[in-house]
Short mmCIF file of C-alpha atoms and ligand atoms in Angstrom, two decimals:
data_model
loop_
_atom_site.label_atom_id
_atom_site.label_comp_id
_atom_site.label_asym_id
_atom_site.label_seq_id
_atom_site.Cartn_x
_atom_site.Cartn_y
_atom_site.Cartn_z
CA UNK A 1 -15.89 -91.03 31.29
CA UNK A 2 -12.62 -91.75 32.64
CA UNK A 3 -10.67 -90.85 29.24
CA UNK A 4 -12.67 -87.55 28.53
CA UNK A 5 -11.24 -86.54 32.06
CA UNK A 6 -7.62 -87.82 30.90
CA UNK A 7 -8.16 -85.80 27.94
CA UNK A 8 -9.43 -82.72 29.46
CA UNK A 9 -6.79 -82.87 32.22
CA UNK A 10 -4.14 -83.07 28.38
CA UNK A 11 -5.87 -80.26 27.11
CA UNK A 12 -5.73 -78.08 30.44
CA UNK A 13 -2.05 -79.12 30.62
CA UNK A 14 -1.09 -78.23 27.33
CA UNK A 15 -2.55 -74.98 27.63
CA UNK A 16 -0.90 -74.16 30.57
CA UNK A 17 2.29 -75.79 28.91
CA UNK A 18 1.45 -72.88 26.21
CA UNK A 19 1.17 -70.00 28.40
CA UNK A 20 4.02 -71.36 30.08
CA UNK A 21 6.34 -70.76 27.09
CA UNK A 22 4.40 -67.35 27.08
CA UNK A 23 6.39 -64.50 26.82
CA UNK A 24 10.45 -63.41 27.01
CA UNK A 25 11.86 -60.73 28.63
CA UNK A 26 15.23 -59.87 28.02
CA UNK A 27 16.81 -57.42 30.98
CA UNK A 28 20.22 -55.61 30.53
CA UNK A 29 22.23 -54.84 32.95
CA UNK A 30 25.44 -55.11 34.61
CA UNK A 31 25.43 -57.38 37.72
CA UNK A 32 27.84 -59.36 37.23
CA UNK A 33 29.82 -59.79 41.00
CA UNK A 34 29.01 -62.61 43.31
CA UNK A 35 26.22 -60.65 45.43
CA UNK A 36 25.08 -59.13 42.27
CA UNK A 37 24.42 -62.00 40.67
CA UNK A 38 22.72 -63.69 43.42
CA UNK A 39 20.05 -61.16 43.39
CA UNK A 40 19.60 -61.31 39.46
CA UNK A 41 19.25 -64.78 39.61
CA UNK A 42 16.44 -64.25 42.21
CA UNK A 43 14.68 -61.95 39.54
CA UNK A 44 15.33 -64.63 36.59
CA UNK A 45 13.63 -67.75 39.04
CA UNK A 46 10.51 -65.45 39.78
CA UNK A 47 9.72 -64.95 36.07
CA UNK A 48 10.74 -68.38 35.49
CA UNK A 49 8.11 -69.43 37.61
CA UNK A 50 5.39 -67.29 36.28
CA UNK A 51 6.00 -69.44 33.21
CA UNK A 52 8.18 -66.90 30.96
CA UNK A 53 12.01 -67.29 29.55
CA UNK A 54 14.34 -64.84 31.17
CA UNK A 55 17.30 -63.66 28.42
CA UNK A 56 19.97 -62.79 29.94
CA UNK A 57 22.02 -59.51 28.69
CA UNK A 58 24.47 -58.98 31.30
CA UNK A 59 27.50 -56.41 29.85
CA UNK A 60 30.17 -56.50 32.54
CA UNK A 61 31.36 -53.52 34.11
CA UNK A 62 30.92 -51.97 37.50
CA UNK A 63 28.95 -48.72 37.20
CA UNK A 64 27.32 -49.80 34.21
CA UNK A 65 29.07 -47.17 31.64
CA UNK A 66 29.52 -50.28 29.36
CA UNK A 67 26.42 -51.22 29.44
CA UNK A 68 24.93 -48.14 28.27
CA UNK A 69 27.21 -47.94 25.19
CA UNK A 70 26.10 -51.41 24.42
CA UNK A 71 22.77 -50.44 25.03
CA UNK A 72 22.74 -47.30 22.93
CA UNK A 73 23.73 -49.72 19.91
CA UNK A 74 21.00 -52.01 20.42
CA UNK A 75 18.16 -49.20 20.59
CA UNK A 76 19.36 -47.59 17.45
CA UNK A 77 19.18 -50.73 15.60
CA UNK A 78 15.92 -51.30 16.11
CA UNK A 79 16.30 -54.15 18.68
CA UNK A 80 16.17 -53.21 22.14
CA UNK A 81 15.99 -54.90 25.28
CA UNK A 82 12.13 -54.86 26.97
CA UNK A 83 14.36 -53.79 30.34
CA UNK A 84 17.10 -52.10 31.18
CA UNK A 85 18.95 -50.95 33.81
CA UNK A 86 18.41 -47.38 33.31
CA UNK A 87 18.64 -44.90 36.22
CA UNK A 88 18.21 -41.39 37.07
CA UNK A 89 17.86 -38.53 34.53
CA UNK A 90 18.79 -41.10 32.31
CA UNK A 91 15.57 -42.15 32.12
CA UNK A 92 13.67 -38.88 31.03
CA UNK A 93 16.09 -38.93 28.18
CA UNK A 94 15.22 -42.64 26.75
CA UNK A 95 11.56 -41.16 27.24
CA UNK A 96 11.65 -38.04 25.21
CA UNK A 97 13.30 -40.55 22.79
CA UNK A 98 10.40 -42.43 22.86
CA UNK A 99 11.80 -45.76 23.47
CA UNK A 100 9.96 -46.51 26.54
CA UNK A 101 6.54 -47.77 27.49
CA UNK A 102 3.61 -46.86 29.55
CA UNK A 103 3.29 -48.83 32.82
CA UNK A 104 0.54 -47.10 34.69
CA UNK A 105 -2.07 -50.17 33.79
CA UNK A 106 0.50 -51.97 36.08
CA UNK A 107 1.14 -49.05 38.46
CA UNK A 108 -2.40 -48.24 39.07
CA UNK A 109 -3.55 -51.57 39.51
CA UNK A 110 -0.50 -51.95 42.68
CA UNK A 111 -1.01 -48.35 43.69
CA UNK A 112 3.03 -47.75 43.20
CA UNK A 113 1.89 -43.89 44.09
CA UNK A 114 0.97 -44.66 47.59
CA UNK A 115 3.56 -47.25 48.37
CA UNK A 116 7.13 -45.45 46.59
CA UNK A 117 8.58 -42.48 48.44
CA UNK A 118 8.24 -39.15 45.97
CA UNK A 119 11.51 -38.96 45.93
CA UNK A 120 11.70 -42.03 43.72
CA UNK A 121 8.47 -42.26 41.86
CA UNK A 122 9.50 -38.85 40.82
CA UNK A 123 12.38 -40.50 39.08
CA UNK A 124 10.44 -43.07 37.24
CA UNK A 125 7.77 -41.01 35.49
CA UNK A 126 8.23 -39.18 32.26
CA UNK A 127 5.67 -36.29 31.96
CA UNK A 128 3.36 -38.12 34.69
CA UNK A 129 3.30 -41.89 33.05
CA UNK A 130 5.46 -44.29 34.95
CA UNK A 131 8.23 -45.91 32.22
CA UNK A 132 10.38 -47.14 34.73
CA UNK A 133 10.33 -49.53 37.88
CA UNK A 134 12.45 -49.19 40.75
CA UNK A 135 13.82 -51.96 42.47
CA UNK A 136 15.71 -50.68 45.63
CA UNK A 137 17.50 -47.73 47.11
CA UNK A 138 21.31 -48.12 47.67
CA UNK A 139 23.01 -45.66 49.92
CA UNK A 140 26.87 -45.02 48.73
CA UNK A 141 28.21 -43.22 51.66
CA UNK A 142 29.27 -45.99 53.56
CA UNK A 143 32.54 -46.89 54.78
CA UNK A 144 33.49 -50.60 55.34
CA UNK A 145 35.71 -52.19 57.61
CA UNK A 146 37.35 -54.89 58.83
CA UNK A 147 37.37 -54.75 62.69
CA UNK A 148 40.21 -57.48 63.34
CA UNK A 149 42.42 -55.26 60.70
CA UNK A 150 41.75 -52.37 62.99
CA UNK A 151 42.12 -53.88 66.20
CA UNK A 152 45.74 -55.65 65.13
CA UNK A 153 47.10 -51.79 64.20
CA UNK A 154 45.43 -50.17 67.18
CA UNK A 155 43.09 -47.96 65.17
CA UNK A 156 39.72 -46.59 66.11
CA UNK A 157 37.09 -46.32 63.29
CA UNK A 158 37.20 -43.35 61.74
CA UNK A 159 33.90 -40.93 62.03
CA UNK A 160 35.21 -37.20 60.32
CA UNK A 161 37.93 -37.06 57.90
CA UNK A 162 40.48 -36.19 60.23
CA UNK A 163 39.62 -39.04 62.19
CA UNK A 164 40.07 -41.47 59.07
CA UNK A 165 43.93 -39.64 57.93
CA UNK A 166 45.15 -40.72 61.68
CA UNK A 167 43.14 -43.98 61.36
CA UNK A 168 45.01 -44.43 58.28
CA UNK A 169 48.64 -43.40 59.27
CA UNK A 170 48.24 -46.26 61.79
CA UNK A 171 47.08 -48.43 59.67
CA UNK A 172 50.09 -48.16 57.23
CA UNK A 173 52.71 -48.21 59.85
CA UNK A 174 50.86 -51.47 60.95
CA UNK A 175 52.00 -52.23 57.16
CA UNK A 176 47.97 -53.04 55.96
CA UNK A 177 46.42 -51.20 53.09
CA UNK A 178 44.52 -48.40 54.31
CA UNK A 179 42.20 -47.95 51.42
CA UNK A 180 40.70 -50.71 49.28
CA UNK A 181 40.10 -48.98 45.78
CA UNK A 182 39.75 -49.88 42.37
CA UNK A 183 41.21 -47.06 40.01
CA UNK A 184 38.19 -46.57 37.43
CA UNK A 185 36.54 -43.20 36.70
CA UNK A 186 33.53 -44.24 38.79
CA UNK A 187 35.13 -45.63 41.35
CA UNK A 188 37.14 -42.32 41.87
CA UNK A 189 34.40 -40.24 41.05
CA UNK A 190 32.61 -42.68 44.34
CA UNK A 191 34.80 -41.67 47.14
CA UNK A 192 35.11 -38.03 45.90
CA UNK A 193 31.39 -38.08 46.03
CA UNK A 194 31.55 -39.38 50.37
CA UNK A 195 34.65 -36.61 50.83
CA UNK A 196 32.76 -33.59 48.63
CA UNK A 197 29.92 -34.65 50.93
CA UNK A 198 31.67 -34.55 54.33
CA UNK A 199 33.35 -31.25 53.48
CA UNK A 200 30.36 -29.12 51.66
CA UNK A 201 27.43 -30.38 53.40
CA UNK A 202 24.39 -31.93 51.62
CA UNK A 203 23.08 -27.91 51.02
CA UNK A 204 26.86 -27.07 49.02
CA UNK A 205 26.58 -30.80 47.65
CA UNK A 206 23.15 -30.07 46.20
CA UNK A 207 24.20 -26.47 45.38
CA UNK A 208 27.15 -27.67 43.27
CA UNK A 209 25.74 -31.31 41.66
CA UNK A 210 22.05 -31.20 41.27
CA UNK A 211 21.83 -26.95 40.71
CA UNK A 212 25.30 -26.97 39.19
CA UNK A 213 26.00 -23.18 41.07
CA UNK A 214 29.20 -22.30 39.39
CA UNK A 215 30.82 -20.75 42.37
CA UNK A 216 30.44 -23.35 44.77
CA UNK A 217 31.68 -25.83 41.89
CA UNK A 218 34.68 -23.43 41.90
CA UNK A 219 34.56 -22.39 45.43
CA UNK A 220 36.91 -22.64 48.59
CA UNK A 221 35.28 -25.67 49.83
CA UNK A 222 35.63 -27.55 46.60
CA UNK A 223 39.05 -27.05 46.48
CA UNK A 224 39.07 -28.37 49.96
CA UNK A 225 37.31 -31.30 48.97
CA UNK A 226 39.59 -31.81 46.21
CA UNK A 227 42.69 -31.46 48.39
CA UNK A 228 41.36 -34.23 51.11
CA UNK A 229 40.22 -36.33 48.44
CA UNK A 230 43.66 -36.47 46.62
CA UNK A 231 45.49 -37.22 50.06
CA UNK A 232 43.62 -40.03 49.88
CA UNK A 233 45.99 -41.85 47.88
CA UNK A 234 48.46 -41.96 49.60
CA UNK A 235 46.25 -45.05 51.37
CA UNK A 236 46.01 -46.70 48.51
CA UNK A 237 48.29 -49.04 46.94
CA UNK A 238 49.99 -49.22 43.61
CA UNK A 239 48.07 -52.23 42.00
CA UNK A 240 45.10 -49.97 42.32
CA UNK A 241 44.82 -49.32 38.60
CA UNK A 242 42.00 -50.67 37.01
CA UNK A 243 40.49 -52.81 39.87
CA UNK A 244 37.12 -53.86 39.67
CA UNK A 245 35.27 -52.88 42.88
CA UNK A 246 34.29 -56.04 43.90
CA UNK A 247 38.84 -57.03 43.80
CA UNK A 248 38.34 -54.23 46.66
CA UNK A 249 36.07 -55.41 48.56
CA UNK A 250 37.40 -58.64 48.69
CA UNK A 251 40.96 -57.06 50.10
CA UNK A 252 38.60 -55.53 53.18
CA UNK A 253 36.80 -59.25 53.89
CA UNK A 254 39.78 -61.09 53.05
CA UNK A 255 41.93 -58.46 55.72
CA UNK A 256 44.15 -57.19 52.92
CA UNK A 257 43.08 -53.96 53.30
CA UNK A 258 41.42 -52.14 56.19
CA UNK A 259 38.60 -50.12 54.65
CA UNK A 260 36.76 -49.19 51.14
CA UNK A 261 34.38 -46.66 50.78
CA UNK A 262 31.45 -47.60 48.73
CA UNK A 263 28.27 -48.54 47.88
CA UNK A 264 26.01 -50.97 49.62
CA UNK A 265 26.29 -53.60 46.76
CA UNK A 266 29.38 -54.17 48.71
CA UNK A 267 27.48 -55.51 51.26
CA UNK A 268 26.33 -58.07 48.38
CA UNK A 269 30.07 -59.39 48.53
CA UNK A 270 30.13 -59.84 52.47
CA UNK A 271 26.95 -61.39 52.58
CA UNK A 272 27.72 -63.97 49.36
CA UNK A 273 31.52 -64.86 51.22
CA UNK A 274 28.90 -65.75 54.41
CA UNK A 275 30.12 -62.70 56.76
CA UNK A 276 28.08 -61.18 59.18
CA UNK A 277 27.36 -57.57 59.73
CA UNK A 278 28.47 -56.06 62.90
CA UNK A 279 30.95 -58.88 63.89
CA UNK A 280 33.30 -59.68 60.68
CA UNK A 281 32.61 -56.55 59.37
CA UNK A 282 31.38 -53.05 60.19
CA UNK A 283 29.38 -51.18 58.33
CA UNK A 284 29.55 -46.93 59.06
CA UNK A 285 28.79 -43.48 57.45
CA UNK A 286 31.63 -42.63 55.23
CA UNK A 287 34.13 -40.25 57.25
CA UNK A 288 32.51 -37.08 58.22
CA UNK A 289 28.75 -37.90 56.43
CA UNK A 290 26.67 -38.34 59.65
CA UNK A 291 23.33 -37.45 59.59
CA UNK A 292 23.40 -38.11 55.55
CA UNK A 293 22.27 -40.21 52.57
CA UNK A 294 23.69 -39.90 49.24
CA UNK A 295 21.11 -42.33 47.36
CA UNK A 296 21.05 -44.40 43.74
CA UNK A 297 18.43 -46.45 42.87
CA UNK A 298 18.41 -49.48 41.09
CA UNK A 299 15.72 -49.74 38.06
CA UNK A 300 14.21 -50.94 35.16
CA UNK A 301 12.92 -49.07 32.27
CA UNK A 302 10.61 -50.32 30.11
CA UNK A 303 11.34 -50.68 25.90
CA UNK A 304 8.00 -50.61 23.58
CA UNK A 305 7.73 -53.93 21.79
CA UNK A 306 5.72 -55.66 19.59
CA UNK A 307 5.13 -58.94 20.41
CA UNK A 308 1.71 -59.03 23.04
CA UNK A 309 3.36 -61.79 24.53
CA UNK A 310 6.26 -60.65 25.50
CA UNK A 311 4.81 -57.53 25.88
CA UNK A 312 3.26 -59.65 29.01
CA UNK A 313 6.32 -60.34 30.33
CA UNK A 314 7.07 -57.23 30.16
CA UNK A 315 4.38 -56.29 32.67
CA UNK A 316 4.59 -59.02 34.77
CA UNK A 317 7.81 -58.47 35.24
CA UNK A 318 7.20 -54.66 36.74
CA UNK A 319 4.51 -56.28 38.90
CA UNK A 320 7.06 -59.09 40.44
CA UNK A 321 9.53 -56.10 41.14
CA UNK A 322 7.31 -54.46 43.33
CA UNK A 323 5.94 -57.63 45.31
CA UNK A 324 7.10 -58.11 49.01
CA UNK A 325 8.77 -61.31 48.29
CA UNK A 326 11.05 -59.88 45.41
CA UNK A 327 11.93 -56.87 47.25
CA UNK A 328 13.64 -59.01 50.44
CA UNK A 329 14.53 -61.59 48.32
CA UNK A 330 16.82 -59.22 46.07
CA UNK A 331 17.95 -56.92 48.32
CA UNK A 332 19.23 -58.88 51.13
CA UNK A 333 21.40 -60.48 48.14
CA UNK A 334 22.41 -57.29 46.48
CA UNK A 335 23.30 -55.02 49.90
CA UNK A 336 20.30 -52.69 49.57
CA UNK A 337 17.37 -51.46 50.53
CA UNK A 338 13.72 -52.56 49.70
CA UNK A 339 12.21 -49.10 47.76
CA UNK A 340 8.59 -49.81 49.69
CA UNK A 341 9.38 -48.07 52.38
CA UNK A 342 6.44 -50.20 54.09
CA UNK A 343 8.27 -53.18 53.42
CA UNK A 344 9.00 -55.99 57.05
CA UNK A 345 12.92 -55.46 57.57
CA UNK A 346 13.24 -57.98 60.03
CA UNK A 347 14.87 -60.28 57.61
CA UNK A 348 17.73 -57.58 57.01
CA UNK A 349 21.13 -57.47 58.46
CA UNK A 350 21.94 -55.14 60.64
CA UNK A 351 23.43 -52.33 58.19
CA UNK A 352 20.14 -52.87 55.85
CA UNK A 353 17.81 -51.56 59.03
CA UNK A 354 20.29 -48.73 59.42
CA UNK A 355 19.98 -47.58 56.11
CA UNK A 356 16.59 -47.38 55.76
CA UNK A 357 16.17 -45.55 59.15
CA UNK A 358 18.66 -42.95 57.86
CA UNK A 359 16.69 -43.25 54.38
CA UNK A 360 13.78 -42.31 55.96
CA UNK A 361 15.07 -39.56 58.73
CA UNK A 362 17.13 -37.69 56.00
CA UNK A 363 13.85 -37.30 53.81
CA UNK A 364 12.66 -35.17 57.07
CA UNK A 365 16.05 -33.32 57.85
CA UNK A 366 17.62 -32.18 54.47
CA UNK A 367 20.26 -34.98 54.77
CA UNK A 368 18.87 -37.16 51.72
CA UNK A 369 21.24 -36.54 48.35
CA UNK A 370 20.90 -38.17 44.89
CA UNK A 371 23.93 -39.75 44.22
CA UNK A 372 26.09 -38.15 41.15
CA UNK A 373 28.75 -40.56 40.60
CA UNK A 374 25.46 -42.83 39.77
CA UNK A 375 23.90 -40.96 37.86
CA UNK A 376 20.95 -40.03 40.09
CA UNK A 377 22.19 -36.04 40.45
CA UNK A 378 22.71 -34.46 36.97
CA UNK A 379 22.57 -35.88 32.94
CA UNK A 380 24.74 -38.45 31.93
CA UNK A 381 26.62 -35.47 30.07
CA UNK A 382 27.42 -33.55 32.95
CA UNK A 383 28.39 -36.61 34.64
CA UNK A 384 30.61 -37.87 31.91
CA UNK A 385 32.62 -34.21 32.42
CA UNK A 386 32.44 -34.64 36.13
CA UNK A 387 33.96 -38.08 35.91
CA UNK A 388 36.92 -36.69 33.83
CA UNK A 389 38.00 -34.20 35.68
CA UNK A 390 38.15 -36.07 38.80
CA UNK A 391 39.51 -39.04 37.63
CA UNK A 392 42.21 -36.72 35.84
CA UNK A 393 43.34 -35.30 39.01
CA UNK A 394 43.18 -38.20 40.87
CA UNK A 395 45.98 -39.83 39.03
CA UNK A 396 48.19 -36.96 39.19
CA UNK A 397 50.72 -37.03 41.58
CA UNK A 398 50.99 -32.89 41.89
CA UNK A 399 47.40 -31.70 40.63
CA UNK A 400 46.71 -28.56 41.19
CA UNK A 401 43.02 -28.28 43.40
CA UNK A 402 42.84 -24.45 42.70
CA UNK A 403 43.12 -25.00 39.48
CA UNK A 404 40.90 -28.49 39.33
CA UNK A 405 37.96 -26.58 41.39
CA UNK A 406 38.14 -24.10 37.95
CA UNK A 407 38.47 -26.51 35.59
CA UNK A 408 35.27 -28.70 37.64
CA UNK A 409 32.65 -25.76 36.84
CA UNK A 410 33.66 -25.09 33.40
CA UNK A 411 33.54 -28.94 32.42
CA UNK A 412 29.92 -28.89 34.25
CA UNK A 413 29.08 -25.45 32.29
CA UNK A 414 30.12 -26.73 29.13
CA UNK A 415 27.74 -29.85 29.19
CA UNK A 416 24.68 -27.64 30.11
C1 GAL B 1 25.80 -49.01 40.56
C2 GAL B 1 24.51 -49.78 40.49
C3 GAL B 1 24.55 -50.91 41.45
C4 GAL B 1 25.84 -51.69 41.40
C5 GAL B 1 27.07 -50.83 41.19
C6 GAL B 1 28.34 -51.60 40.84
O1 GAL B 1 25.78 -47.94 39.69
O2 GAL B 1 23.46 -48.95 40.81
O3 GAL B 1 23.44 -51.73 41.21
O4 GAL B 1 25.73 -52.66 40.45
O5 GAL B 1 26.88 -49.85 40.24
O6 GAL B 1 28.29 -52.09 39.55
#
């Protein structure tokens, strides 16, 4: 009696020792940076203990642009990745491909159409079938700061533009950088997004990046966005060049430099070097964006593949990103926001609360913009020429705004 139960506890063992081994799911993307990879390795542990292997394909590379090129080279061989960090319009275009998978089994079963905000569900579908999961919502227009950098050069936090140039002159007399910035197309392309935001409003914004209406693209105000957003580096020091974001965020935490203007995957960086929201650092609406939420969300699409086992993974995987537990657990690591908006925030620093009231009141107002420089506006193509343009200008000492504000809406027309 005693060894049919030994052998039938072996058998039951062995069979959960199979499914354990059951399927693999190999995820691309790019998080790479301290608070980044925090929250990927909370993703990695949860399918881990669900019993599957987690391959990592991490390509380096804020923004992701080189993980897309890798990407592309791995789909047209015949071997892609079951996920990917794929966002935006982005994702219609793998879909018409027809590289990605069905997940409404998955999506039904969880109700994802009741719990995700249309705003983002919209994103995720191709011609009504879900091939994508979201993970979170990151809002870009933030501006962070060190206070005790501040308070040494007797400068007030900046709230409009002109409030951040006199914020800044002090700042450099004080003999701190101003600006923490990396110079990389996105990154450029990032803080013209916050001051082309301030300056046209989030009806011009939408009018020139989502509609792509030629004359506000070559319009006064654009070439008033262009002409704050170039003054901008004079705040900036030389060794700029090629800095990864995450370099520039450390010059803010480690008081090098008094501000940055980015994403909330900033906030990652704080909250891996153990600062605190609201007393090492601050955490405000980029200059002159009150009342506004230029959004990018984080998520996964979904590769056909033929192994039913993996193919399990697969699915379990889009399940586990849309579980309470994941959603805290990744977010508070990675500076964002859960993308339930139904979701408990009392576990979330003090910026992460703020963001999702103003992600929720700007869905009522007209304040809530998809983000461009991430790829949540317009097509990759259109983005591409949007990024070149700006990031041309940027690093000329005497460009011409007039002229750039021309050259803007024929580089958009020309990728239509
Ligand atoms: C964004 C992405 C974020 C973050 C950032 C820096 O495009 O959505 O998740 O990783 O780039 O790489």
């Amino acid at each position: 009696m005693k060894l049919i139960r030994h052998l039938m506890v072996a058998i039951a063992l062995c069979v959960a020792g199979s499914s354990a081994q059951a399927g693999e799911v190999e995820v691309l993307h790019w998080w790479t940076s301290g608070g980044e990879a925090k929250a990927a390795a909370a993703l990695k542990q949860m399918m881990e203990d669900q019993g599957h292997t987690w391959k990592d394909f991490a390509v380096a590379g804020g923004g992701g642009e080189a993980a897309m090129t890798v990407l592309k080279t791995r789909a047209v061989s015949g071997n892609p990745p079951a996920a990917a960090q794929i966002k935006g319009l982005d994702i219609q275009e793998w879909a018409k491909l027809g590289f990605l998978t069905s997940l409404d089994d998955v999506a039904d079963k969880a109700n994802w159409d009741s719990m995700l905000p249309p705003v983002v569900s919209k994103v995720m579908k191709y011609e009504g079938h879900y091939v994508a999961v979201p993970i979170n919502v990151h809002r870009v227009n933030w501006l962070w700061v060190n206070p005790a950098v501040f308070k040494k050069a007797g400068a007030e936090v900046p709230t409009t533009l002109d409030e951040f140039f006199a914020a800044a002159d002090k700042l450099k007399a004080a003999g701190v950088v101003p600006l923490a910035h990396g110079g990389q197309a996105w990154q450029d392309a990032t803080l013209f997004e916050a001051v082309a935001l301030a300056v046209l409003g989030p009806k011009d914004y939408t009018a020139a990046f989502v509609e792509h209406d030629m004359d506000v693209l070559s319009g006064p105000k654009m070439v008033e966005a262009l002409t704050k957003f170039h003054r901008m580096r004079d705040y900036i020091d030389p060794n700029s060049v090629g800095r990864d974001w995450n370099v520039a965020t450390k010059m803010v935490i480690n008081g090098d430099a008094a501000m940055q203007i980015m994403g909330d995957w900033a906030k990652g960086e704080f909250t891996a070097a153990d600062k605190v929201a609201g007393k090492d650092y601050l955490c405000v609406p980029a200059p002159g964006t009150q009342g506004t939420f230029t959004f990018n969300i984080d998520s996964l699409a979904m590769f056909k593949l033929n192994d039913e086992e993996n193919e399990k993974a697969q699915k379990d995987l889009a399940r586990t990103i849309l579980e309470p537990e994941f959603q805290t657990l990744f977010n508070t690591a990675k500076g964002s926001i859960p993308v339930r908006t139904d979701m408990d925030m009392s576990n979330f620093d003090a910026c992460a609360q703020k963001s999702m009231e103003a992600f929720k009141s700007t869905a009522d107002t007209g304040g809530l913009v998809p983000s461009f420089a991430h790829g949540l506006a317009t097509t990759s193509a259109v983005q591409g020429q949007i990024f070149d343009v700006i990031t041309n200008f940027f690093n000329q000492k005497d460009a011409d705004p007039k002229a750039t504000a021309k050259s803007l809406a024929s580089a958009v027309q020309s990728a239509l």
